[in-house]
Coordinates of C-alpha atoms in Angstrom, one line a residue:
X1 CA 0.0 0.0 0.0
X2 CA 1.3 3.5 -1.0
X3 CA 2.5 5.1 2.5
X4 CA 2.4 8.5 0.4
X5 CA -1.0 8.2 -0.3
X6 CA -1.9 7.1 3.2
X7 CA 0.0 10.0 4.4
X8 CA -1.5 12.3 2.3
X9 CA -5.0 11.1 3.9
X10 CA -3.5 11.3 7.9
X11 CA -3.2 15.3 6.2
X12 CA -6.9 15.6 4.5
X13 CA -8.4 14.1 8.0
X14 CA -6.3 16.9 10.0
X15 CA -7.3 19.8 8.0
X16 CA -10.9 18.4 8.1
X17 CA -11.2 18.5 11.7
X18 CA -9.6 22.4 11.7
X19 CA -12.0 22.8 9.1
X20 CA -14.6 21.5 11.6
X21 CA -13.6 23.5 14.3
X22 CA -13.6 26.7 12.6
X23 CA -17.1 26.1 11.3
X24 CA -18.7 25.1 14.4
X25 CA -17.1 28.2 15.7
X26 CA -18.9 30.1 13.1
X27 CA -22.2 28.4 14.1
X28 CA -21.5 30.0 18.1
X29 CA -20.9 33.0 17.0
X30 CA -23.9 33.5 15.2
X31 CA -26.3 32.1 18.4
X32 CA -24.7 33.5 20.8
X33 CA -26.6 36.9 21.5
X34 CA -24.4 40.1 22.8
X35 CA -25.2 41.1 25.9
X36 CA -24.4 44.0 28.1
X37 CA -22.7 44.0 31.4
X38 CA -25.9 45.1 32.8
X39 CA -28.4 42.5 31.7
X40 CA -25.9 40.0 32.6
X41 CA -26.3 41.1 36.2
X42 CA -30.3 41.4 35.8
X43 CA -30.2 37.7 34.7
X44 CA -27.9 36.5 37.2
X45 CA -30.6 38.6 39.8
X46 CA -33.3 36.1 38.6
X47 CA -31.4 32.8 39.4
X48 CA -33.7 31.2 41.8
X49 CA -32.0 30.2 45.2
X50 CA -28.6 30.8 44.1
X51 CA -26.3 28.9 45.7
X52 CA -23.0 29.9 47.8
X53 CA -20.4 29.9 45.3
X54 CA -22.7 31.0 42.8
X55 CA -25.5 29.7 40.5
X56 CA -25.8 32.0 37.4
X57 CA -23.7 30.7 34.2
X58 CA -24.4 32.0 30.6
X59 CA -22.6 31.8 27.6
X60 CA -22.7 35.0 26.0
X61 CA -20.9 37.3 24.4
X62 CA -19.5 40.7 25.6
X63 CA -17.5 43.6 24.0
X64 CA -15.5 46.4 25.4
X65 CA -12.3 48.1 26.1
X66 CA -9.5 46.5 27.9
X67 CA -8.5 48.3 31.5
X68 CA -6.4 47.1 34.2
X69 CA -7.0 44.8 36.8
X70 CA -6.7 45.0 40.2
X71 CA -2.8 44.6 39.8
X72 CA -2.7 48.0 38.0
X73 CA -0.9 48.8 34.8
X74 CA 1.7 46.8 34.3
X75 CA 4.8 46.2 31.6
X76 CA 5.3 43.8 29.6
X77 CA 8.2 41.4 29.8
X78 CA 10.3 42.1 26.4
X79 CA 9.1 45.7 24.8
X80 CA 8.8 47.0 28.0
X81 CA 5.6 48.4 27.1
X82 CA 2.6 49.8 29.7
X83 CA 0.0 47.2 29.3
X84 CA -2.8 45.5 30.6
X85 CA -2.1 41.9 29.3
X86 CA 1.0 40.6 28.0
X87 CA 2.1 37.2 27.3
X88 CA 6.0 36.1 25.5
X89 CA 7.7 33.0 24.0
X90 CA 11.5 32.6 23.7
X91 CA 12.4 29.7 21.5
X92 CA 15.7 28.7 20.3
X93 CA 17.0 27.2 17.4
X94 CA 19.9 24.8 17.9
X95 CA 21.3 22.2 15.7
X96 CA 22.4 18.2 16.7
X97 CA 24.6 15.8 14.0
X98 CA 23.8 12.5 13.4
X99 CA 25.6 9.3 13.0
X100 CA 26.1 9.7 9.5
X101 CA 27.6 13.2 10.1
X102 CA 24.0 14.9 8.4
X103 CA 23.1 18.1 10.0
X104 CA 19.7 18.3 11.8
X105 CA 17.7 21.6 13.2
X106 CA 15.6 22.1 15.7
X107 CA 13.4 24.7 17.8
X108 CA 12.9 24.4 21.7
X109 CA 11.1 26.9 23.8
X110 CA 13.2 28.1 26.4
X111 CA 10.8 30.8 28.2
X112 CA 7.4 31.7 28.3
X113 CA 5.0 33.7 30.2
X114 CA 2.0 35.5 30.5
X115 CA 0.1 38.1 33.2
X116 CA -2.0 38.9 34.5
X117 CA -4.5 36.0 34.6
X118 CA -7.6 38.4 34.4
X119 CA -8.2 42.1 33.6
X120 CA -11.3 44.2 32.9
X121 CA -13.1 44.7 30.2
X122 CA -15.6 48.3 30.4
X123 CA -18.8 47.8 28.2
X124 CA -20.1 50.5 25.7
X125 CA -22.3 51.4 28.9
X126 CA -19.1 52.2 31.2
X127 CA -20.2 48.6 33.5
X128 CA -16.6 46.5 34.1
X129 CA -16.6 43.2 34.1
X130 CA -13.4 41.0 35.0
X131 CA -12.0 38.8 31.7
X132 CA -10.5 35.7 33.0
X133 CA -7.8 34.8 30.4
X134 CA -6.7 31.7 31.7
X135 CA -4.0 31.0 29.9
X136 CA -5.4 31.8 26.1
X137 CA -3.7 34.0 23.8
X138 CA -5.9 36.2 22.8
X139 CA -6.4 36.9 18.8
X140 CA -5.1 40.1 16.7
X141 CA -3.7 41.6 20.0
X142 CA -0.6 43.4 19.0
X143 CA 2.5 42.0 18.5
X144 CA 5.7 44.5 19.3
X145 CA 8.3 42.1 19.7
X146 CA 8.9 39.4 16.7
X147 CA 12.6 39.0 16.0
X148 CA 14.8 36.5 15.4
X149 CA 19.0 36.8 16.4
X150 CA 21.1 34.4 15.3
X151 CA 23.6 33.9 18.6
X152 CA 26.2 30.8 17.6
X153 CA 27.3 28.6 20.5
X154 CA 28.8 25.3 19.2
X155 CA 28.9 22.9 22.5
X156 CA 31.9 21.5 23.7
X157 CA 32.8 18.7 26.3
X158 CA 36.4 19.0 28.0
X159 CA 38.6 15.8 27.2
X160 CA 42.4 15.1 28.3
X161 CA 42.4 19.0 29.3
X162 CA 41.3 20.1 25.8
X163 CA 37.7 21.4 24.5
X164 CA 36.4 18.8 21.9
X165 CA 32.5 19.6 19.7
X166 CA 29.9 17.7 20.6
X167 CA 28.3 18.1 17.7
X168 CA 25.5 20.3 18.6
X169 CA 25.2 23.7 19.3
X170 CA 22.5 26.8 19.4
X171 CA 22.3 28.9 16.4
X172 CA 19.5 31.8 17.9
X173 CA 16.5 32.8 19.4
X174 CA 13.2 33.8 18.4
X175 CA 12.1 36.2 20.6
X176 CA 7.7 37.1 20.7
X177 CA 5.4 39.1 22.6
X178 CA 1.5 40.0 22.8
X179 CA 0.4 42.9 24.4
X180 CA -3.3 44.4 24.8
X181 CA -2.9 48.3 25.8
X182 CA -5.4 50.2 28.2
X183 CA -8.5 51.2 26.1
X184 CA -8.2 48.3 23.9
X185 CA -11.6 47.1 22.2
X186 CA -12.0 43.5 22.5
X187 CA -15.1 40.9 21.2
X188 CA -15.3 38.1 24.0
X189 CA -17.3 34.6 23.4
X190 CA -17.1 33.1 26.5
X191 CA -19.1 32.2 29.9
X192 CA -20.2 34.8 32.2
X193 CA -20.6 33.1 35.8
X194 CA -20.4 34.1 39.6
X195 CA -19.1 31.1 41.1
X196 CA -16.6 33.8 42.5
X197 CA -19.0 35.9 43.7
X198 CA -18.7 38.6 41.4
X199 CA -19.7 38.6 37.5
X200 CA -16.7 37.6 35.9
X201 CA -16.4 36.0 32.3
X202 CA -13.7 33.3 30.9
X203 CA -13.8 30.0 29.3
X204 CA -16.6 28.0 29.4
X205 CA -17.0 24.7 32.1
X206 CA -17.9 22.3 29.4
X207 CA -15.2 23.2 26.9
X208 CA -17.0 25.4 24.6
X209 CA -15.1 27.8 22.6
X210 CA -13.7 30.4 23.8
X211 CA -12.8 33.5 21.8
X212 CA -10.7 36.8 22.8
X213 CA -10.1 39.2 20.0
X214 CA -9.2 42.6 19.3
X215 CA -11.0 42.1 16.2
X216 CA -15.0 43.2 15.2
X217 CA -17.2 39.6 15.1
X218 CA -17.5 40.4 11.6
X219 CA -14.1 40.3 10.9
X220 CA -13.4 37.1 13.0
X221 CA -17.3 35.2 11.3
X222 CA -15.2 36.0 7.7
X223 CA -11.9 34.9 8.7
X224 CA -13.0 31.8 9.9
X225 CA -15.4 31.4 6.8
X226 CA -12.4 31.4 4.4
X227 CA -10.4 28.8 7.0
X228 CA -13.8 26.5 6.9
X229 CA -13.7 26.7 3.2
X230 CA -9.6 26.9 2.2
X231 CA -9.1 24.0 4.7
X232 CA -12.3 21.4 3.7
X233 CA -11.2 22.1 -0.2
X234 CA -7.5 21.4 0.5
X235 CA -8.7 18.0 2.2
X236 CA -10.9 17.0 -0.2
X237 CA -7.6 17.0 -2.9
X238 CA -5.5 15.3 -0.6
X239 CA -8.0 12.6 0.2
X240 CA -8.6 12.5 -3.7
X241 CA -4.6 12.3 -4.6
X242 CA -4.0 9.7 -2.0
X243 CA -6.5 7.5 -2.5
X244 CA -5.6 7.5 -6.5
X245 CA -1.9 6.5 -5.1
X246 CA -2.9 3.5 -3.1
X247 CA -5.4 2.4 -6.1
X248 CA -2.6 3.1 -8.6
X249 CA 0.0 1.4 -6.3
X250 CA -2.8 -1.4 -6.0
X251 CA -3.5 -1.7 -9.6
X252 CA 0.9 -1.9 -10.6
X253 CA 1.4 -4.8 -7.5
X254 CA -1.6 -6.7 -8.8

C-alpha cells in the first residue's frame, strides 16, 4: 500500500477537523446573542435560590475596552511596554549531527510567560466586568516584539584537558510578545458566571469555545469562513490524490 498516499489522507483528515472546528465556531458566534454587562447582572438577579459559590452561568458574548485589573498597569516582559495583558515566547534554534555526520535543526522553547490571569473589560455602557484569560492568547492583540538573532554557540565537552565539539550547538533565538494596551476594544465569546461571587467571564466549564479578539465579530465570522472553506477544499484534494496512489500502487502490484 502507498505510504504517500496514506499519508497524504493522515493530512486531509487533519485539516478536516480544523475545518470543523472553525465552522462550528462560526455556528456560536452566530447564536450566541451580545449582551451588556448590565443585563448579565439582571439575569444572574433572577437565578432562583442561588447557591453559595454561585449559580448564574451564561454563555454569552461581551464587547468592550480593555483596562487594568486590580494589579494595576503593568509592563510587559520584552518591549517593556505599559499594558494590561502581555504574554511572551523565547524559543531557540539549535542544531544536533547525526551518525552519519547529516546536519539536523531544531526549535525548543526556552521561556514563556504571560500576566496577568484576568483584567477588565468596560462595556459600551461604562459597566466593568473581570475577563478571565486563563491561559489563552488572545487573537489580533498586537505584537511589538517578533525578532529572530542568530547567537552561535557550538557545544563542547572538556577531554584530556582540551575542549572537543559535541556536535550540537544553538544557532538563535526567536524572541515574541502579545500585548493588549489600556482602552483596547475587545469581542469576548465566552461564559459569564459568579461562582466567585462577582460577575466575571472566561472559558466555558464544558469546553465550549472560547474566543478573545481585538478584532470586530465580523471580521473574526469571515476569517473563519475562508479557513472553513480553504481548509475542507484542501482536504478533499488530498484525500482525492492519496486514494488514487494506493489504487494506482494497488493496480501496478496486482
Amino acid at each position: 500500500m502507498s505510504l504517500a498516499g496514506i499519508a497524504l489522507i493522515v493530512v486531509a483528515v487533519f485539516m478536516f477537523r480544523r475545518a470543523r472546528k472553525a465552522g462550528a465556531q462560526i455556528r456560536a458566534m452566530t447564536a450566541t446573542p451580545t449582551l451588556t454587562v448590565a443585563q448579565l447582572e439582571q439575569m444572574r438577579r433572577m437565578v432562583p435560590r442561588p447557591r453559595p459559590e454561585g449559580g448564574f452561568r451564561k454563555i454569552t458574548e461581551v464587547i468592550g475596552g480593555a483596562q487594568p485589573g486590580a494589579g494595576g498597569l503593568l509592563t510587559s516582559e520584552l518591549s517593556k511596554t505599559p499594558c494590561v495583558w502581555y504574554s511572551y515566547r523565547v524559543r531557540r534554534r539549535w542544531y544536533y549531527r547525526t551518525r552519519k555526520g547529516h546536519r539536523r535543526v531544531r526549535w525548543d522553547t526556552v521561556a514563556e510567560g504571560q500576566a496577568p490571569p484576568s483584567f477588565v473589560l468596560v462595556d459600551p455602557q461604562r459597566r466593568p466586568i473581570e475577563l478571565v484569560v486563563d491561559g489563552a492568547r488572545p487573537e489580533a492583540v498586537e505584537k511589538p516584539v517578533d525578532s529572530y538573532q542568530t547567537d552561535f554557540r557550538a557545544e563542547t565537552v572538556e577531554f584530556l584537558g582540551l575542549e572537543w565539539p559535541r556536535g550540537r550547538g544553538t544557532l538563535g533565538f526567536h524572541y515574541e510578545e502579545w500585548i493588549i494596551r489600556p482602552g483596547t476594544w475587545l469581542y469576548v465569546l465566552g461564559e459569564a458566571r459568579d461562582v466567585t461571587g462577582s460577575l466575571v467571564i472566561g472559558k466555558p466549564e464544558d469546553g465550549s469555545d472560547f474566543i478573545v479578539a481585538a478584532k470586530p465579530e465580523g471580521e473574526l465570522r469571515a476569517g473563519r469562513g475562508r479557513r472553513h472553506r480553504l481548509l475542507g477544499a484542501a482536504a478533499c484534494a488530498l484525500v482525492l490524490v492519496g486514494l488514487a496512489l494506493i489504487v494506482t500502487e494497488f493496480w501496478i502490484m496486482a
